[in-house]
Amino acid sequence: MDTKLSRRAAVAAAASAAIASGAASKPAALGGAPVRTSPFPTWPVWETTDETEWMRVLRSGKWYRGSGKAVDAFEQKFAEAMGSPHCLAVANGTSALMVALHGLDVQPGDEVLVPPYTFIATINAVLSKSALPVFVDTDARTFQMDTSKLESRVTDRTVAAIPVDMAGAPPDLDTAVAAGRQLGIKILEDAAQAHLGEWRGRKLGTITGAGTFSFQASKNLNSGEGGAILSSDGAFIERCYAFHTNSSPRRGSTPAPAQGGNFRLTEFQATLLVSQMTRLEAQAKRRDANATYLARRFTEIGGVTPAALTDGCTRSAWHLFMFRYSAADFAGLPRDKFLKAMAAEGIPCSSGYTPLNKQAFLKNVLAGRGYQRLFSGKRLQQWHEQNHCPVNDKLCTEAAWFTQNLLLGTRNDMDQIVAAVEKIKNHAKELAR
Ligand SMILES: *Cc1c(COP(=O)(O)O)cnc(C)c1O
């Protein structure tokens, strides 16, 4: 062995010895040394190519899709990478949902089935159409919408459902697609977190006929802000196209004239997305390897149960690493104290979403003049009476997350996460005091 290699091996051995003894030492929250002091990989990442492309657009003076070619080029590249016949780029993930709901002809007074465990934008997009979001409970094992319950929440006004690929992994999309067919409702897949994730070998966002993405700064593919709609239905995409650029159809296409807005992506964002896409697959592979390893180690520890992947998920995009924390397995240590103890060890860990269906913004919107006109008093009262998602309520008290940038770290970084959890578990009684 050459000296350089053996020195490296010695450093690695010392590091793993430190990790092993770290699990036995005092938690940082009780004054011990933290498991790690160095930061996790930062997000976003960029290289010289991104700068060159950005400057090329700047110097061309062609900054919007009407004058340049970058948005067209990105749409083509993204469609190709996702195996989708059509792609429309838009300003962000929220407007992708809004534009797609227009394309699906969701109108004021309609009802749309949604999960309570998602980012608020999924719900806001429905409200922006003056439609009523109706919540379908979560599957606690997967953290995903329980699509077997879609039918139970349907009324004669239900026109669509929005299953979300939470954390980059799908709910049961076979069941969602079958329910859509059987109930005669459209299924819009919110794949905002799911770039390169797969359902039965096909890319998420292409499974239900219409899918949307976000390229907001935190997302696995990002341009600060940005979004896209994928579909195999060309006529749907043409309706979306006209809507996204103030009722102006694409040359040669003839959707029925309709309302619109401005939801266009800029040339700058598009060119950045094209260069970011060159790294997407490698980043996705790294996240997948780290998350798969972390899931195995967490399962061995016990009391930190990773979100299961739905049968049929052939690849997760791992936008988040989600798990259920069981205080009972940690000597009763409450979740917020566990999260604080993790932070003290140098590992940022979030409690995730709170129950969306119970938030004040919804009550206020539904109490407003518009909804009072669009829906009968009887229907709104029934909505309130039925607006219960007990599985989700419980999940929200137990959930914890790591964000995707942690998963871009090394195997040693993952071992440190494991060591921190083990250390906290070993000292849970003292921490709970
Ligand atoms: C991020 C996100 C959105 C919204 O995307 P923006 O680009 O931030 O508007 C919608 N749905 C989900 C599930 C998201 O995670």
mmCIF file of N, CA and C in Angstrom, residues 118-207:
data_model
loop_
_atom_site.group_PDB
_atom_site.id
_atom_site.type_symbol
_atom_site.label_atom_id
_atom_site.label_comp_id
_atom_site.label_asym_id
_atom_site.label_seq_id
_atom_site.Cartn_x
_atom_site.Cartn_y
_atom_site.Cartn_z
ATOM 1 N N THR A 118 -48.645 18.220 2.472
ATOM 2 C CA THR A 118 -48.003 18.779 1.283
ATOM 3 C C THR A 118 -47.642 20.225 1.576
ATOM 4 N N PHE A 119 -46.911 20.833 0.633
ATOM 5 C CA PHE A 119 -46.656 22.265 0.742
ATOM 6 C C PHE A 119 -47.948 23.015 0.420
ATOM 7 N N ILE A 120 -48.163 24.125 1.079
ATOM 8 C CA ILE A 120 -49.413 24.894 0.981
ATOM 9 C C ILE A 120 -49.781 25.274 -0.457
ATOM 10 N N ALA A 121 -48.793 25.324 -1.355
ATOM 11 C CA ALA A 121 -49.050 25.740 -2.740
ATOM 12 C C ALA A 121 -50.059 24.820 -3.433
ATOM 13 N N THR A 122 -50.034 23.526 -3.096
ATOM 14 C CA THR A 122 -50.980 22.586 -3.709
ATOM 15 C C THR A 122 -52.413 23.068 -3.451
ATOM 16 N N ILE A 123 -52.650 23.534 -2.238
ATOM 17 C CA ILE A 123 -53.990 23.989 -1.844
ATOM 18 C C ILE A 123 -54.262 25.381 -2.425
ATOM 19 N N ASN A 124 -53.269 26.258 -2.349
ATOM 20 C CA ASN A 124 -53.444 27.621 -2.872
ATOM 21 C C ASN A 124 -53.818 27.616 -4.354
ATOM 22 N N ALA A 125 -53.258 26.681 -5.104
ATOM 23 C CA ALA A 125 -53.568 26.616 -6.543
ATOM 24 C C ALA A 125 -55.056 26.320 -6.740
ATOM 25 N N VAL A 126 -55.601 25.441 -5.907
ATOM 26 C CA VAL A 126 -57.031 25.112 -5.992
ATOM 27 C C VAL A 126 -57.864 26.340 -5.621
ATOM 28 N N LEU A 127 -57.456 27.018 -4.554
ATOM 29 C CA LEU A 127 -58.188 28.217 -4.117
ATOM 30 C C LEU A 127 -58.119 29.316 -5.178
ATOM 31 N N SER A 128 -57.013 29.386 -5.910
ATOM 32 C CA SER A 128 -56.865 30.425 -6.935
ATOM 33 C C SER A 128 -57.899 30.239 -8.042
ATOM 34 N N LYS A 129 -58.441 29.040 -8.189
ATOM 35 C CA LYS A 129 -59.509 28.782 -9.170
ATOM 36 C C LYS A 129 -60.880 28.943 -8.534
ATOM 37 N N SER A 130 -60.927 29.393 -7.292
ATOM 38 C CA SER A 130 -62.185 29.464 -6.542
ATOM 39 C C SER A 130 -62.870 28.102 -6.495
ATOM 40 N N ALA A 131 -62.045 27.062 -6.423
ATOM 41 C CA ALA A 131 -62.570 25.702 -6.244
ATOM 42 C C ALA A 131 -62.352 25.294 -4.790
ATOM 43 N N LEU A 132 -63.050 24.252 -4.379
ATOM 44 C CA LEU A 132 -63.017 23.825 -2.974
ATOM 45 C C LEU A 132 -62.050 22.661 -2.789
ATOM 46 N N PRO A 133 -60.988 22.849 -1.990
ATOM 47 C CA PRO A 133 -60.092 21.714 -1.715
ATOM 48 C C PRO A 133 -60.729 20.784 -0.692
ATOM 49 N N VAL A 134 -60.786 19.504 -1.017
ATOM 50 C CA VAL A 134 -61.372 18.511 -0.105
ATOM 51 C C VAL A 134 -60.255 17.529 0.253
ATOM 52 N N PHE A 135 -60.015 17.380 1.562
ATOM 53 C CA PHE A 135 -58.824 16.658 2.009
ATOM 54 C C PHE A 135 -59.058 15.156 2.144
ATOM 55 N N VAL A 136 -58.085 14.408 1.649
ATOM 56 C CA VAL A 136 -58.087 12.950 1.717
ATOM 57 C C VAL A 136 -56.922 12.550 2.623
ATOM 58 N N ASP A 137 -57.174 11.729 3.613
ATOM 59 C CA ASP A 137 -56.182 11.444 4.664
ATOM 60 C C ASP A 137 -54.909 10.780 4.109
ATOM 61 N N THR A 138 -53.892 10.791 4.955
ATOM 62 C CA THR A 138 -52.556 10.317 4.602
ATOM 63 C C THR A 138 -52.370 8.862 5.012
ATOM 64 N N ASP A 139 -51.505 8.156 4.310
ATOM 65 C CA ASP A 139 -51.071 6.820 4.717
ATOM 66 C C ASP A 139 -49.850 7.015 5.630
ATOM 67 N N ALA A 140 -49.962 6.625 6.892
ATOM 68 C CA ALA A 140 -48.914 6.929 7.868
ATOM 69 C C ALA A 140 -47.588 6.254 7.517
ATOM 70 N N ARG A 141 -47.664 5.084 6.871
ATOM 71 C CA ARG A 141 -46.442 4.334 6.565
ATOM 72 C C ARG A 141 -45.602 5.054 5.519
ATOM 73 N N THR A 142 -46.270 5.608 4.500
ATOM 74 C CA THR A 142 -45.546 6.213 3.375
ATOM 75 C C THR A 142 -45.509 7.738 3.427
ATOM 76 N N PHE A 143 -46.320 8.361 4.287
ATOM 77 C CA PHE A 143 -46.486 9.823 4.350
ATOM 78 C C PHE A 143 -47.227 10.353 3.114
ATOM 79 N N GLN A 144 -47.739 9.454 2.271
ATOM 80 C CA GLN A 144 -48.374 9.883 1.018
ATOM 81 C C GLN A 144 -49.891 9.887 1.148
ATOM 82 N N MET A 145 -50.545 10.624 0.236
ATOM 83 C CA MET A 145 -52.002 10.621 0.153
ATOM 84 C C MET A 145 -52.488 9.171 0.052
ATOM 85 N N ASP A 146 -53.514 8.823 0.854
ATOM 86 C CA ASP A 146 -54.077 7.472 0.790
ATOM 87 C C ASP A 146 -55.075 7.441 -0.367
ATOM 88 N N THR A 147 -54.576 7.057 -1.552
ATOM 89 C CA THR A 147 -55.411 7.177 -2.750
ATOM 90 C C THR A 147 -56.559 6.158 -2.757
ATOM 91 N N SER A 148 -56.531 5.188 -1.832
ATOM 92 C CA SER A 148 -57.671 4.258 -1.748
ATOM 93 C C SER A 148 -58.886 4.979 -1.162
ATOM 94 N N LYS A 149 -58.674 6.165 -0.597
ATOM 95 C CA LYS A 149 -59.786 6.911 0.021
ATOM 96 C C LYS A 149 -60.350 8.009 -0.881
ATOM 97 N N LEU A 150 -59.851 8.091 -2.115
ATOM 98 C CA LEU A 150 -60.323 9.166 -3.006
ATOM 99 C C LEU A 150 -61.842 9.113 -3.157
ATOM 100 N N GLU A 151 -62.341 7.921 -3.445
ATOM 101 C CA GLU A 151 -63.763 7.774 -3.769
ATOM 102 C C GLU A 151 -64.652 8.257 -2.626
ATOM 103 N N SER A 152 -64.185 8.029 -1.391
ATOM 104 C CA SER A 152 -65.033 8.342 -0.233
ATOM 105 C C SER A 152 -65.274 9.849 -0.079
ATOM 106 N N ARG A 153 -64.475 10.684 -0.749
ATOM 107 C CA ARG A 153 -64.634 12.133 -0.590
ATOM 108 C C ARG A 153 -65.215 12.816 -1.824
ATOM 109 N N VAL A 154 -65.638 12.015 -2.785
ATOM 110 C CA VAL A 154 -66.160 12.573 -4.042
ATOM 111 C C VAL A 154 -67.596 13.053 -3.869
ATOM 112 N N THR A 155 -67.913 14.200 -4.465
ATOM 113 C CA THR A 155 -69.310 14.659 -4.549
ATOM 114 C C THR A 155 -69.621 14.889 -6.029
ATOM 115 N N ASP A 156 -70.838 15.335 -6.310
ATOM 116 C CA ASP A 156 -71.184 15.565 -7.720
ATOM 117 C C ASP A 156 -70.452 16.781 -8.294
ATOM 118 N N ARG A 157 -69.720 17.501 -7.461
ATOM 119 C CA ARG A 157 -68.952 18.652 -7.957
ATOM 120 C C ARG A 157 -67.455 18.354 -8.115
ATOM 121 N N THR A 158 -67.032 17.166 -7.709
ATOM 122 C CA THR A 158 -65.604 16.834 -7.786
ATOM 123 C C THR A 158 -65.181 16.662 -9.241
ATOM 124 N N VAL A 159 -64.145 17.408 -9.646
ATOM 125 C CA VAL A 159 -63.691 17.311 -11.041
ATOM 126 C C VAL A 159 -62.250 16.824 -11.150
ATOM 127 N N ALA A 160 -61.492 16.900 -10.047
ATOM 128 C CA ALA A 160 -60.076 16.536 -10.142
ATOM 129 C C ALA A 160 -59.524 16.128 -8.784
ATOM 130 N N ALA A 161 -58.363 15.468 -8.816
ATOM 131 C CA ALA A 161 -57.617 15.140 -7.601
ATOM 132 C C ALA A 161 -56.159 15.475 -7.861
ATOM 133 N N ILE A 162 -55.448 15.906 -6.811
ATOM 134 C CA ILE A 162 -54.019 16.224 -6.952
ATOM 135 C C ILE A 162 -53.191 15.370 -5.998
ATOM 136 N N PRO A 163 -52.845 14.142 -6.392
ATOM 137 C CA PRO A 163 -51.878 13.404 -5.583
ATOM 138 C C PRO A 163 -50.504 14.086 -5.679
ATOM 139 N N VAL A 164 -49.823 14.154 -4.541
ATOM 140 C CA VAL A 164 -48.506 14.804 -4.488
ATOM 141 C C VAL A 164 -47.440 13.727 -4.295
ATOM 142 N N ASP A 165 -46.341 13.831 -5.010
ATOM 143 C CA ASP A 165 -45.212 12.905 -4.815
ATOM 144 C C ASP A 165 -44.351 13.474 -3.688
ATOM 145 N N MET A 166 -44.803 13.219 -2.449
ATOM 146 C CA MET A 166 -44.156 13.830 -1.285
ATOM 147 C C MET A 166 -42.716 13.346 -1.120
ATOM 148 N N ALA A 167 -41.832 14.298 -0.938
ATOM 149 C CA ALA A 167 -40.413 14.025 -0.700
ATOM 150 C C ALA A 167 -39.732 13.407 -1.917
ATOM 151 N N GLY A 168 -40.482 13.320 -3.028
ATOM 152 C CA GLY A 168 -39.891 12.761 -4.246
ATOM 153 C C GLY A 168 -40.322 11.346 -4.544
ATOM 154 N N ALA A 169 -41.250 10.825 -3.713
ATOM 155 C CA ALA A 169 -41.752 9.457 -3.911
ATOM 156 C C ALA A 169 -43.272 9.498 -4.077
ATOM 157 N N PRO A 170 -43.820 8.555 -4.830
ATOM 158 C CA PRO A 170 -45.247 8.627 -5.160
ATOM 159 C C PRO A 170 -46.162 7.980 -4.139
ATOM 160 N N PRO A 171 -47.429 8.451 -4.075
ATOM 161 C CA PRO A 171 -48.480 7.636 -3.467
ATOM 162 C C PRO A 171 -48.812 6.512 -4.439
ATOM 163 N N ASP A 172 -49.806 5.692 -4.127
ATOM 164 C CA ASP A 172 -50.187 4.619 -5.046
ATOM 165 C C ASP A 172 -50.865 5.241 -6.272
ATOM 166 N N LEU A 173 -50.104 5.392 -7.340
ATOM 167 C CA LEU A 173 -50.614 6.092 -8.519
ATOM 168 C C LEU A 173 -51.482 5.191 -9.389
ATOM 169 N N ASP A 174 -51.295 3.864 -9.301
ATOM 170 C CA ASP A 174 -52.203 2.959 -10.029
ATOM 171 C C ASP A 174 -53.630 3.179 -9.526
ATOM 172 N N THR A 175 -53.755 3.197 -8.199
ATOM 173 C CA THR A 175 -55.074 3.390 -7.583
ATOM 174 C C THR A 175 -55.636 4.754 -7.953
ATOM 175 N N ALA A 176 -54.762 5.786 -7.971
ATOM 176 C CA ALA A 176 -55.221 7.141 -8.315
ATOM 177 C C ALA A 176 -55.724 7.193 -9.754
ATOM 178 N N VAL A 177 -54.973 6.592 -10.667
ATOM 179 C CA VAL A 177 -55.363 6.611 -12.082
ATOM 180 C C VAL A 177 -56.669 5.835 -12.284
ATOM 181 N N ALA A 178 -56.758 4.660 -11.623
ATOM 182 C CA ALA A 178 -57.976 3.845 -11.742
ATOM 183 C C ALA A 178 -59.182 4.599 -11.180
ATOM 184 N N ALA A 179 -58.992 5.271 -10.031
ATOM 185 C CA ALA A 179 -60.086 6.031 -9.422
ATOM 186 C C ALA A 179 -60.509 7.173 -10.348
ATOM 187 N N GLY A 180 -59.535 7.806 -10.963
ATOM 188 C CA GLY A 180 -59.833 8.895 -11.894
ATOM 189 C C GLY A 180 -60.728 8.417 -13.021
ATOM 190 N N ARG A 181 -60.387 7.267 -13.575
ATOM 191 C CA ARG A 181 -61.164 6.700 -14.676
ATOM 192 C C ARG A 181 -62.575 6.347 -14.212
ATOM 193 N N GLN A 182 -62.612 5.656 -13.077
ATOM 194 C CA GLN A 182 -63.891 5.152 -12.575
ATOM 195 C C GLN A 182 -64.821 6.294 -12.163
ATOM 196 N N LEU A 183 -64.245 7.325 -11.563
ATOM 197 C CA LEU A 183 -65.064 8.423 -11.045
ATOM 198 C C LEU A 183 -65.260 9.532 -12.075
ATOM 199 N N GLY A 184 -64.541 9.446 -13.180
ATOM 200 C CA GLY A 184 -64.649 10.474 -14.210
ATOM 201 C C GLY A 184 -64.048 11.803 -13.773
ATOM 202 N N ILE A 185 -62.937 11.746 -13.018
ATOM 203 C CA ILE A 185 -62.256 12.977 -12.613
ATOM 204 C C ILE A 185 -60.822 12.977 -13.138
ATOM 205 N N LYS A 186 -60.262 14.201 -13.304
ATOM 206 C CA LYS A 186 -58.889 14.331 -13.794
ATOM 207 C C LYS A 186 -57.912 14.134 -12.636
ATOM 208 N N ILE A 187 -56.752 13.562 -12.934
ATOM 209 C CA ILE A 187 -55.720 13.380 -11.912
ATOM 210 C C ILE A 187 -54.500 14.213 -12.301
ATOM 211 N N LEU A 188 -54.201 15.207 -11.476
ATOM 212 C CA LEU A 188 -53.034 16.072 -11.696
ATOM 213 C C LEU A 188 -51.964 15.688 -10.677
ATOM 214 N N GLU A 189 -50.806 15.283 -11.172
ATOM 215 C CA GLU A 189 -49.728 14.816 -10.284
ATOM 216 C C GLU A 189 -48.831 16.005 -9.927
ATOM 217 N N ASP A 190 -48.804 16.347 -8.641
ATOM 218 C CA ASP A 190 -47.903 17.425 -8.184
ATOM 219 C C ASP A 190 -46.536 16.784 -7.897
ATOM 220 N N ALA A 191 -45.650 16.892 -8.896
ATOM 221 C CA ALA A 191 -44.326 16.279 -8.799
ATOM 222 C C ALA A 191 -43.260 17.328 -8.477
ATOM 223 N N ALA A 192 -43.664 18.390 -7.767
ATOM 224 C CA ALA A 192 -42.762 19.512 -7.469
ATOM 225 C C ALA A 192 -41.475 19.064 -6.770
ATOM 226 N N GLN A 193 -41.560 17.925 -6.040
ATOM 227 C CA GLN A 193 -40.391 17.465 -5.266
ATOM 228 C C GLN A 193 -39.750 16.229 -5.900
ATOM 229 N N ALA A 194 -40.164 15.874 -7.118
ATOM 230 C CA ALA A 194 -39.919 14.499 -7.567
ATOM 231 C C ALA A 194 -39.099 14.345 -8.849
ATOM 232 N N HIS A 195 -38.205 15.270 -9.141
ATOM 233 C CA HIS A 195 -37.396 15.191 -10.357
ATOM 234 C C HIS A 195 -36.610 13.885 -10.436
ATOM 235 N N LEU A 196 -36.878 13.098 -11.446
ATOM 236 C CA LEU A 196 -36.235 11.800 -11.722
ATOM 237 C C LEU A 196 -36.747 10.650 -10.860
ATOM 238 N N GLY A 197 -37.734 10.923 -9.996
ATOM 239 C CA GLY A 197 -38.379 9.821 -9.286
ATOM 240 C C GLY A 197 -39.176 8.983 -10.284
ATOM 241 N N GLU A 198 -39.495 7.739 -9.892
ATOM 242 C CA GLU A 198 -40.159 6.845 -10.849
ATOM 243 C C GLU A 198 -41.277 6.031 -10.215
ATOM 244 N N TRP A 199 -42.263 5.733 -11.044
ATOM 245 C CA TRP A 199 -43.355 4.805 -10.709
ATOM 246 C C TRP A 199 -43.332 3.706 -11.754
ATOM 247 N N ARG A 200 -43.060 2.493 -11.328
ATOM 248 C CA ARG A 200 -42.967 1.347 -12.239
ATOM 249 C C ARG A 200 -42.088 1.657 -13.456
ATOM 250 N N GLY A 201 -40.952 2.280 -13.178
ATOM 251 C CA GLY A 201 -39.965 2.530 -14.225
ATOM 252 C C GLY A 201 -40.244 3.750 -15.091
ATOM 253 N N ARG A 202 -41.378 4.427 -14.877
ATOM 254 C CA ARG A 202 -41.657 5.656 -15.621
ATOM 255 C C ARG A 202 -41.506 6.860 -14.703
ATOM 256 N N LYS A 203 -41.097 7.982 -15.288
ATOM 257 C CA LYS A 203 -40.790 9.153 -14.476
ATOM 258 C C LYS A 203 -42.036 9.749 -13.819
ATOM 259 N N LEU A 204 -41.897 10.128 -12.563
ATOM 260 C CA LEU A 204 -42.975 10.821 -11.870
ATOM 261 C C LEU A 204 -43.262 12.136 -12.609
ATOM 262 N N GLY A 205 -44.513 12.515 -12.593
ATOM 263 C CA GLY A 205 -44.936 13.699 -13.344
ATOM 264 C C GLY A 205 -45.472 13.340 -14.714
ATOM 265 N N THR A 206 -45.291 12.050 -15.098
ATOM 266 C CA THR A 206 -45.791 11.617 -16.417
ATOM 267 C C THR A 206 -46.818 10.490 -16.280
ATOM 268 N N ILE A 207 -47.231 10.202 -15.043
ATOM 269 C CA ILE A 207 -47.998 8.964 -14.813
ATOM 270 C C ILE A 207 -49.511 9.146 -15.007
#
